[in-house]
């Protein structure tokens, strides 16, 4: 087979993956605290078909997460919290501690502060944050301290990592990391607000159109090359018949 088809196929696989990543970004344009992703490409050399020497192929080897903070929006809900600056809220899941930028919390029937999925929000001692039925005024302060009726109840566990790109997205807008977290620095927690997704819809949609055209163009190229190869094979068959 002509080397050109192999090269084109490597590109086609990469741009199909690019389409998946872009579609996921667009699907989460309204997801609280969502970070968009971009695909990273590189060339790698491999032996060409028929001993043609080295040939450069495309390789979508990783994704890069855009950690730029999304815009903050006012909700007026005292249980909502947004982090300005670096940091993640720590939450407890059945699979262990996970981390999120999404601060749309609520109180479950047992009086525990949880995420929309029911995961327990942790304090700085990695314990649950609980409330009583008699609690009235809840305030979240700049340092993450939760005051209830003018009395300190707990402090949200806001942590950070040396390399956020090593964090793995695991669903429900959560991340996990094998690295040990440390207390976040240079951050502010704002109560009654949420961080919006940092996806730029117009740019993502424009990129999706570009990727869609690239998919069609590459498929057309492979079809043309395949037709030429078939024609050449038929011609050679007739010559040597």
mmCIF file of C-alpha atoms in Angstrom:
data_model
loop_
_atom_site.group_PDB
_atom_site.id
_atom_site.type_symbol
_atom_site.label_atom_id
_atom_site.label_comp_id
_atom_site.label_asym_id
_atom_site.label_seq_id
_atom_site.Cartn_x
_atom_site.Cartn_y
_atom_site.Cartn_z
ATOM 1 C CA UNK A 1 0.000 0.000 0.000
ATOM 2 C CA UNK A 2 1.206 3.536 -0.740
ATOM 3 C CA UNK A 3 2.793 5.254 2.265
ATOM 4 C CA UNK A 4 0.561 8.274 1.699
ATOM 5 C CA UNK A 5 -2.492 6.329 2.813
ATOM 6 C CA UNK A 6 -0.790 5.342 6.065
ATOM 7 C CA UNK A 7 0.138 8.972 6.744
ATOM 8 C CA UNK A 8 -3.365 10.160 5.905
ATOM 9 C CA UNK A 9 -4.867 7.466 8.116
ATOM 10 C CA UNK A 10 -2.765 8.614 11.084
ATOM 11 C CA UNK A 11 -4.055 12.137 10.514
ATOM 12 C CA UNK A 12 -7.654 10.910 10.195
ATOM 13 C CA UNK A 13 -7.464 9.071 13.517
ATOM 14 C CA UNK A 14 -6.016 12.172 15.173
ATOM 15 C CA UNK A 15 -8.657 14.579 13.890
ATOM 16 C CA UNK A 16 -11.439 12.157 14.841
ATOM 17 C CA UNK A 17 -10.062 12.234 18.380
ATOM 18 C CA UNK A 18 -9.875 16.029 18.103
ATOM 19 C CA UNK A 19 -13.565 16.051 17.205
ATOM 20 C CA UNK A 20 -14.375 14.004 20.321
ATOM 21 C CA UNK A 21 -12.481 16.417 22.566
ATOM 22 C CA UNK A 22 -14.094 19.482 20.982
ATOM 23 C CA UNK A 23 -17.570 17.954 21.198
ATOM 24 C CA UNK A 24 -17.013 17.222 24.887
ATOM 25 C CA UNK A 25 -15.987 20.848 25.454
ATOM 26 C CA UNK A 26 -19.154 22.105 23.778
ATOM 27 C CA UNK A 27 -21.303 19.658 25.743
ATOM 28 C CA UNK A 28 -19.931 21.136 28.980
ATOM 29 C CA UNK A 29 -20.224 24.816 28.110
ATOM 30 C CA UNK A 30 -22.750 25.219 30.954
ATOM 31 C CA UNK A 31 -21.055 22.856 33.439
ATOM 32 C CA UNK A 32 -19.991 24.647 36.609
ATOM 33 C CA UNK A 33 -16.204 24.874 36.993
ATOM 34 C CA UNK A 34 -15.489 22.858 33.843
ATOM 35 C CA UNK A 35 -12.025 23.188 32.243
ATOM 36 C CA UNK A 36 -11.802 22.794 28.473
ATOM 37 C CA UNK A 37 -9.254 20.476 26.852
ATOM 38 C CA UNK A 38 -7.143 20.631 23.708
ATOM 39 C CA UNK A 39 -5.469 17.796 21.854
ATOM 40 C CA UNK A 40 -1.678 17.778 21.527
ATOM 41 C CA UNK A 41 -0.098 16.437 18.350
ATOM 42 C CA UNK A 42 3.457 15.498 17.435
ATOM 43 C CA UNK A 43 5.187 13.833 14.514
ATOM 44 C CA UNK A 44 6.986 10.537 14.869
ATOM 45 C CA UNK A 45 9.222 8.791 12.352
ATOM 46 C CA UNK A 46 8.639 5.213 11.238
ATOM 47 C CA UNK A 47 10.010 3.068 8.412
ATOM 48 C CA UNK A 48 8.193 3.730 5.146
ATOM 49 C CA UNK A 49 6.494 1.064 3.064
ATOM 50 C CA UNK A 50 8.803 -0.809 0.704
ATOM 51 C CA UNK A 51 11.970 0.510 2.314
ATOM 52 C CA UNK A 52 11.259 4.147 1.465
ATOM 53 C CA UNK A 53 13.157 5.405 4.497
ATOM 54 C CA UNK A 54 11.678 7.312 7.412
ATOM 55 C CA UNK A 55 8.157 8.704 7.136
ATOM 56 C CA UNK A 56 6.563 11.266 9.500
ATOM 57 C CA UNK A 57 3.212 10.265 10.975
ATOM 58 C CA UNK A 58 0.821 12.293 13.140
ATOM 59 C CA UNK A 59 0.326 11.208 16.763
ATOM 60 C CA UNK A 60 -2.305 12.612 19.149
ATOM 61 C CA UNK A 61 -0.287 11.756 22.219
ATOM 62 C CA UNK A 62 -2.040 13.707 24.983
ATOM 63 C CA UNK A 63 -4.639 16.282 25.952
ATOM 64 C CA UNK A 64 -3.875 19.610 27.574
ATOM 65 C CA UNK A 65 -6.332 21.070 30.081
ATOM 66 C CA UNK A 66 -6.930 24.815 30.043
ATOM 67 C CA UNK A 67 -6.810 25.738 33.741
ATOM 68 C CA UNK A 68 -7.719 29.378 33.188
ATOM 69 C CA UNK A 69 -10.432 30.422 35.625
ATOM 70 C CA UNK A 70 -13.956 30.719 34.269
ATOM 71 C CA UNK A 71 -16.129 33.772 34.872
ATOM 72 C CA UNK A 72 -17.896 34.012 38.221
ATOM 73 C CA UNK A 73 -21.659 34.381 38.369
ATOM 74 C CA UNK A 74 -23.852 35.374 41.286
ATOM 75 C CA UNK A 75 -26.394 32.792 42.462
ATOM 76 C CA UNK A 76 -27.371 34.150 45.862
ATOM 77 C CA UNK A 77 -27.334 30.591 47.265
ATOM 78 C CA UNK A 78 -25.320 30.675 50.530
ATOM 79 C CA UNK A 79 -24.115 27.089 49.945
ATOM 80 C CA UNK A 80 -22.572 27.916 46.555
ATOM 81 C CA UNK A 81 -18.842 28.630 46.555
ATOM 82 C CA UNK A 82 -16.368 29.711 43.868
ATOM 83 C CA UNK A 83 -12.584 29.620 44.082
ATOM 84 C CA UNK A 84 -10.773 32.689 42.758
ATOM 85 C CA UNK A 85 -7.195 31.670 42.033
ATOM 86 C CA UNK A 86 -5.619 28.227 42.236
ATOM 87 C CA UNK A 87 -7.208 25.396 44.137
ATOM 88 C CA UNK A 88 -9.758 22.598 44.253
ATOM 89 C CA UNK A 89 -12.400 21.555 46.743
ATOM 90 C CA UNK A 90 -11.752 18.106 48.223
ATOM 91 C CA UNK A 91 -14.695 15.697 48.270
ATOM 92 C CA UNK A 92 -15.056 12.113 49.444
ATOM 93 C CA UNK A 93 -16.330 9.502 46.971
ATOM 94 C CA UNK A 94 -16.689 5.704 47.260
ATOM 95 C CA UNK A 95 -13.428 5.441 45.290
ATOM 96 C CA UNK A 96 -11.483 7.852 47.495
ATOM 97 C CA UNK A 97 -10.836 11.577 47.706
ATOM 98 C CA UNK A 98 -11.459 13.520 44.526
ATOM 99 C CA UNK A 99 -11.097 17.197 43.618
ATOM 100 C CA UNK A 100 -13.318 19.709 41.857
ATOM 101 C CA UNK A 101 -13.676 23.390 40.992
ATOM 102 C CA UNK A 102 -17.448 23.044 41.090
ATOM 103 C CA UNK A 103 -18.854 24.514 44.287
ATOM 104 C CA UNK A 104 -22.599 24.015 43.823
ATOM 105 C CA UNK A 105 -23.088 22.313 47.181
ATOM 106 C CA UNK A 106 -26.231 21.341 49.068
ATOM 107 C CA UNK A 107 -27.212 19.777 52.392
ATOM 108 C CA UNK A 108 -28.472 16.199 52.225
ATOM 109 C CA UNK A 109 -31.252 14.782 54.460
ATOM 110 C CA UNK A 110 -28.624 13.736 57.016
ATOM 111 C CA UNK A 111 -27.423 17.330 57.363
ATOM 112 C CA UNK A 112 -24.140 16.757 55.511
ATOM 113 C CA UNK A 113 -22.714 19.166 52.932
ATOM 114 C CA UNK A 114 -22.507 17.298 49.613
ATOM 115 C CA UNK A 115 -22.055 17.785 45.875
ATOM 116 C CA UNK A 116 -25.029 17.399 43.487
ATOM 117 C CA UNK A 117 -23.986 13.744 43.065
ATOM 118 C CA UNK A 118 -24.067 13.185 46.837
ATOM 119 C CA UNK A 119 -20.307 13.121 47.493
ATOM 120 C CA UNK A 120 -19.339 14.518 50.898
ATOM 121 C CA UNK A 121 -17.501 17.861 50.934
ATOM 122 C CA UNK A 122 -14.457 17.708 53.211
ATOM 123 C CA UNK A 123 -13.085 20.207 55.727
ATOM 124 C CA UNK A 124 -9.402 20.846 56.431
ATOM 125 C CA UNK A 125 -9.343 17.803 58.742
ATOM 126 C CA UNK A 126 -10.767 15.667 55.909
ATOM 127 C CA UNK A 127 -14.008 15.259 57.830
ATOM 128 C CA UNK A 128 -17.621 15.781 56.779
ATOM 129 C CA UNK A 129 -19.217 19.198 57.244
ATOM 130 C CA UNK A 130 -22.561 18.861 59.013
ATOM 131 C CA UNK A 131 -25.457 21.139 59.883
ATOM 132 C CA UNK A 132 -28.352 21.034 62.351
ATOM 133 C CA UNK A 133 -32.020 21.651 61.666
ATOM 134 C CA UNK A 134 -31.781 24.667 63.978
ATOM 135 C CA UNK A 135 -29.092 26.378 61.866
ATOM 136 C CA UNK A 136 -30.296 29.567 60.250
ATOM 137 C CA UNK A 137 -27.688 31.861 58.654
ATOM 138 C CA UNK A 138 -24.861 30.176 56.725
ATOM 139 C CA UNK A 139 -21.970 32.240 55.385
ATOM 140 C CA UNK A 140 -18.872 31.150 53.466
ATOM 141 C CA UNK A 141 -15.936 33.492 54.052
ATOM 142 C CA UNK A 142 -12.963 34.382 51.853
ATOM 143 C CA UNK A 143 -10.663 31.778 53.447
ATOM 144 C CA UNK A 144 -13.230 29.005 53.062
ATOM 145 C CA UNK A 145 -14.466 29.190 56.649
ATOM 146 C CA UNK A 146 -18.154 28.349 57.031
ATOM 147 C CA UNK A 147 -19.899 30.423 59.675
ATOM 148 C CA UNK A 148 -23.271 29.362 60.998
ATOM 149 C CA UNK A 149 -25.257 31.921 63.014
ATOM 150 C CA UNK A 150 -22.022 33.912 63.568
ATOM 151 C CA UNK A 151 -20.164 30.858 64.866
ATOM 152 C CA UNK A 152 -17.397 29.034 62.974
ATOM 153 C CA UNK A 153 -18.542 25.552 61.949
ATOM 154 C CA UNK A 154 -15.794 24.283 59.610
ATOM 155 C CA UNK A 155 -13.359 25.308 56.877
ATOM 156 C CA UNK A 156 -13.563 23.995 53.332
ATOM 157 C CA UNK A 157 -10.524 21.959 52.353
ATOM 158 C CA UNK A 158 -9.096 23.833 49.375
ATOM 159 C CA UNK A 159 -5.952 22.195 47.982
ATOM 160 C CA UNK A 160 -3.611 22.591 45.045
ATOM 161 C CA UNK A 161 -1.096 20.502 43.093
ATOM 162 C CA UNK A 162 2.325 21.296 41.687
ATOM 163 C CA UNK A 163 1.309 20.079 38.222
ATOM 164 C CA UNK A 164 -2.398 20.263 37.441
ATOM 165 C CA UNK A 165 -1.852 18.623 34.038
ATOM 166 C CA UNK A 166 -1.126 15.331 35.800
ATOM 167 C CA UNK A 167 -4.606 15.302 37.335
ATOM 168 C CA UNK A 168 -6.958 12.798 35.708
ATOM 169 C CA UNK A 169 -10.548 13.655 34.868
ATOM 170 C CA UNK A 170 -12.804 10.900 36.244
ATOM 171 C CA UNK A 171 -16.362 12.087 35.552
ATOM 172 C CA UNK A 172 -18.909 14.128 37.514
ATOM 173 C CA UNK A 173 -16.564 17.102 37.005
ATOM 174 C CA UNK A 174 -14.084 15.479 39.397
ATOM 175 C CA UNK A 175 -10.353 14.839 39.198
ATOM 176 C CA UNK A 176 -8.028 12.415 40.884
ATOM 177 C CA UNK A 177 -4.291 12.606 41.362
ATOM 178 C CA UNK A 178 -1.539 10.284 42.537
ATOM 179 C CA UNK A 179 0.375 13.327 43.777
ATOM 180 C CA UNK A 180 -0.091 14.503 47.346
ATOM 181 C CA UNK A 181 -2.103 17.735 47.549
ATOM 182 C CA UNK A 182 -1.035 20.700 49.623
ATOM 183 C CA UNK A 183 -3.074 23.528 51.145
ATOM 184 C CA UNK A 184 -3.890 26.069 48.456
ATOM 185 C CA UNK A 185 -2.256 29.501 48.542
ATOM 186 C CA UNK A 186 -3.253 32.823 47.013
ATOM 187 C CA UNK A 187 -6.923 31.957 46.660
ATOM 188 C CA UNK A 188 -10.241 33.408 47.722
ATOM 189 C CA UNK A 189 -13.485 31.538 48.256
ATOM 190 C CA UNK A 190 -16.552 33.578 47.386
ATOM 191 C CA UNK A 191 -19.878 32.431 48.780
ATOM 192 C CA UNK A 192 -23.092 32.855 46.847
ATOM 193 C CA UNK A 193 -21.257 32.552 43.513
ATOM 194 C CA UNK A 194 -20.236 29.801 41.086
ATOM 195 C CA UNK A 195 -17.431 29.527 38.542
ATOM 196 C CA UNK A 196 -18.679 29.117 34.990
ATOM 197 C CA UNK A 197 -17.106 26.801 32.437
ATOM 198 C CA UNK A 198 -14.070 28.328 30.706
ATOM 199 C CA UNK A 199 -15.136 26.910 27.324
ATOM 200 C CA UNK A 200 -15.395 29.598 24.644
ATOM 201 C CA UNK A 201 -18.417 28.406 22.609
ATOM 202 C CA UNK A 202 -17.751 30.404 19.435
ATOM 203 C CA UNK A 203 -14.117 29.310 19.238
ATOM 204 C CA UNK A 204 -15.021 25.679 20.006
ATOM 205 C CA UNK A 205 -17.761 25.655 17.358
ATOM 206 C CA UNK A 206 -15.440 27.231 14.775
ATOM 207 C CA UNK A 207 -12.798 24.606 15.549
ATOM 208 C CA UNK A 208 -15.388 21.845 15.192
ATOM 209 C CA UNK A 209 -16.288 23.097 11.694
ATOM 210 C CA UNK A 210 -12.588 23.164 10.759
ATOM 211 C CA UNK A 211 -12.078 19.622 12.088
ATOM 212 C CA UNK A 212 -15.168 18.376 10.246
ATOM 213 C CA UNK A 213 -13.816 19.719 6.966
ATOM 214 C CA UNK A 214 -10.417 18.173 7.651
ATOM 215 C CA UNK A 215 -12.049 14.784 8.211
ATOM 216 C CA UNK A 216 -13.864 15.004 4.875
ATOM 217 C CA UNK A 217 -10.801 16.273 3.002
ATOM 218 C CA UNK A 218 -8.568 13.529 4.388
ATOM 219 C CA UNK A 219 -11.135 10.829 3.599
ATOM 220 C CA UNK A 220 -11.410 12.193 0.045
ATOM 221 C CA UNK A 221 -7.616 12.125 -0.310
ATOM 222 C CA UNK A 222 -7.427 8.488 0.831
ATOM 223 C CA UNK A 223 -10.190 7.550 -1.583
ATOM 224 C CA UNK A 224 -8.339 9.237 -4.461
ATOM 225 C CA UNK A 225 -5.036 7.537 -3.622
ATOM 226 C CA UNK A 226 -6.771 4.176 -3.330
ATOM 227 C CA UNK A 227 -8.361 4.678 -6.756
ATOM 228 C CA UNK A 228 -4.973 5.548 -8.278
ATOM 229 C CA UNK A 229 -3.385 2.455 -6.736
ATOM 230 C CA UNK A 230 -6.141 0.253 -8.120
ATOM 231 C CA UNK A 231 -5.798 1.846 -11.552
ATOM 232 C CA UNK A 232 -2.019 1.355 -11.495
ATOM 233 C CA UNK A 233 -2.425 -2.281 -10.455
ATOM 234 C CA UNK A 234 -4.919 -2.929 -13.248
ATOM 235 C CA UNK A 235 -2.615 -1.276 -15.791
ATOM 236 C CA UNK A 236 0.407 -3.335 -14.680
ATOM 237 C CA UNK A 237 -1.697 -6.493 -14.784
ATOM 238 C CA UNK A 238 -2.617 -5.813 -18.407
ATOM 239 C CA UNK A 239 0.980 -4.996 -19.378
ATOM 240 C CA UNK A 240 2.337 -8.242 -17.950
ATOM 241 C CA UNK A 241 -0.633 -10.366 -18.961
#
